Amino acid sequence: MVDINCDMGEAFSIYRCGDDEGLMPLITLANVACGFHASDPSVMASTVKLAKANGVKVGAHPSLPDREGFGRREMKMDRSELTAAVLYQVAALVGFLRAEGMELHHVKAHGSLYGMAARDEEVAGAIADAADVFGVPLMGMAGTVHEQVWGEREAGFISEYYADLDYRPDGSLIITRKHDAFDPERSAERAVRAVTDGVATAVDGTEIPVRADCVCVHSDTPNAVELATAVRSALSPHLAAPHLS
């Protein structure tokens, strides 16, 4: 069975990014921003409540300390400093989850932190050091340093496929500062193939192996609700059952 995950709570004060209310009923896992690239205490609280109301499991979405760059600019931090930053963010979210009687489901790094961890064992290890405190799975990409470092963790590893990002022929993601709209029908068809056949199509047409324990749709993709609706419909025979904690 497969989950659909989405990065949520990426607002700040009166500023909004993405349609969380429209997307939450369409997903099974919410990766909630923890304040370093987006979100604030009020946004975190309301996002957790929204997830609970829709029976969606919640994971932490920690970032490099880069609110101005939305966490999409790389930074150099030593291992202990990076672990502390991730630990701080996840612990904040856990407080809001406990207030609603919910448990932390997983940790998924955001933006450049995610990309750095896919290539660098020290970065991946620093994130694992923080996630181990909470005993939850880490979410990442199979066939990268994510799986190499996180794959043998006792708490587990969740491999994801991206419905609204392009892949290079080497299997790496093309991550842009601003997401473009994707064709919902085409994205849905490719998501089903990733789940059932373990294959994705790169930008040059090359077929590359993937493992899709879950499928990601980004809330800041311009047509995110339309895309998530198509993906959910196409994956309905394979979807994990909803769970309230």
Coordinates of N, CA, C and O in Angstrom, one line a residue, residues 140-144 146-147 157-160 171 209-211:
G140 N 12.9 9.7 2.3 CA 13.8 10.1 1.3 C 13.7 9.3 0.0 O 12.7 8.8 -0.3
M141 N 14.8 9.3 -0.7 CA 14.8 8.7 -2.0 C 15.7 7.4 -2.1 O 16.9 7.5 -1.6
A142 N 15.1 6.3 -2.5 CA 15.9 5.1 -2.7 C 17.0 5.3 -3.7 O 16.9 6.2 -4.6
G143 N 18.1 4.6 -3.6 CA 19.2 4.7 -4.5 C 20.1 5.9 -4.3 O 20.9 6.2 -5.2
T144 N 19.9 6.6 -3.2 CA 20.7 7.8 -2.9 C 21.4 7.5 -1.6 O 21.2 6.5 -0.9
H146 N 20.4 8.9 1.0 CA 19.3 8.7 2.0 C 19.2 7.2 2.3 O 19.2 6.9 3.5
E147 N 19.0 6.4 1.3 CA 18.8 4.9 1.6 C 20.1 4.3 2.2 O 20.0 3.5 3.0
F157 N 12.8 3.4 7.0 CA 13.1 4.3 5.9 C 11.9 4.3 4.9 O 11.4 3.2 4.5
I158 N 11.3 5.4 4.6 CA 10.2 5.6 3.6 C 10.7 6.2 2.3 O 11.2 7.3 2.3
S159 N 10.6 5.4 1.3 CA 11.1 5.9 0.0 C 10.0 6.6 -0.8 O 8.9 6.0 -0.9
E160 N 10.2 7.8 -1.4 CA 9.2 8.5 -2.0 C 9.5 8.8 -3.5 O 10.6 8.8 -3.9
G171 N 18.8 9.7 -12.0 CA 17.8 9.5 -10.9 C 17.7 10.6 -9.9 O 16.9 10.5 -9.0
P209 N 15.0 3.4 -12.3 CA 14.3 2.6 -11.3 C 14.0 3.6 -10.1 O 14.8 4.4 -9.7
V210 N 12.8 3.4 -9.5 CA 12.5 4.1 -8.3 C 11.7 3.1 -7.4 O 11.3 2.1 -7.8
R211 N 11.6 3.5 -6.1 CA 10.8 2.8 -5.2 C 9.8 3.8 -4.5 O 10.3 4.8 -4.0

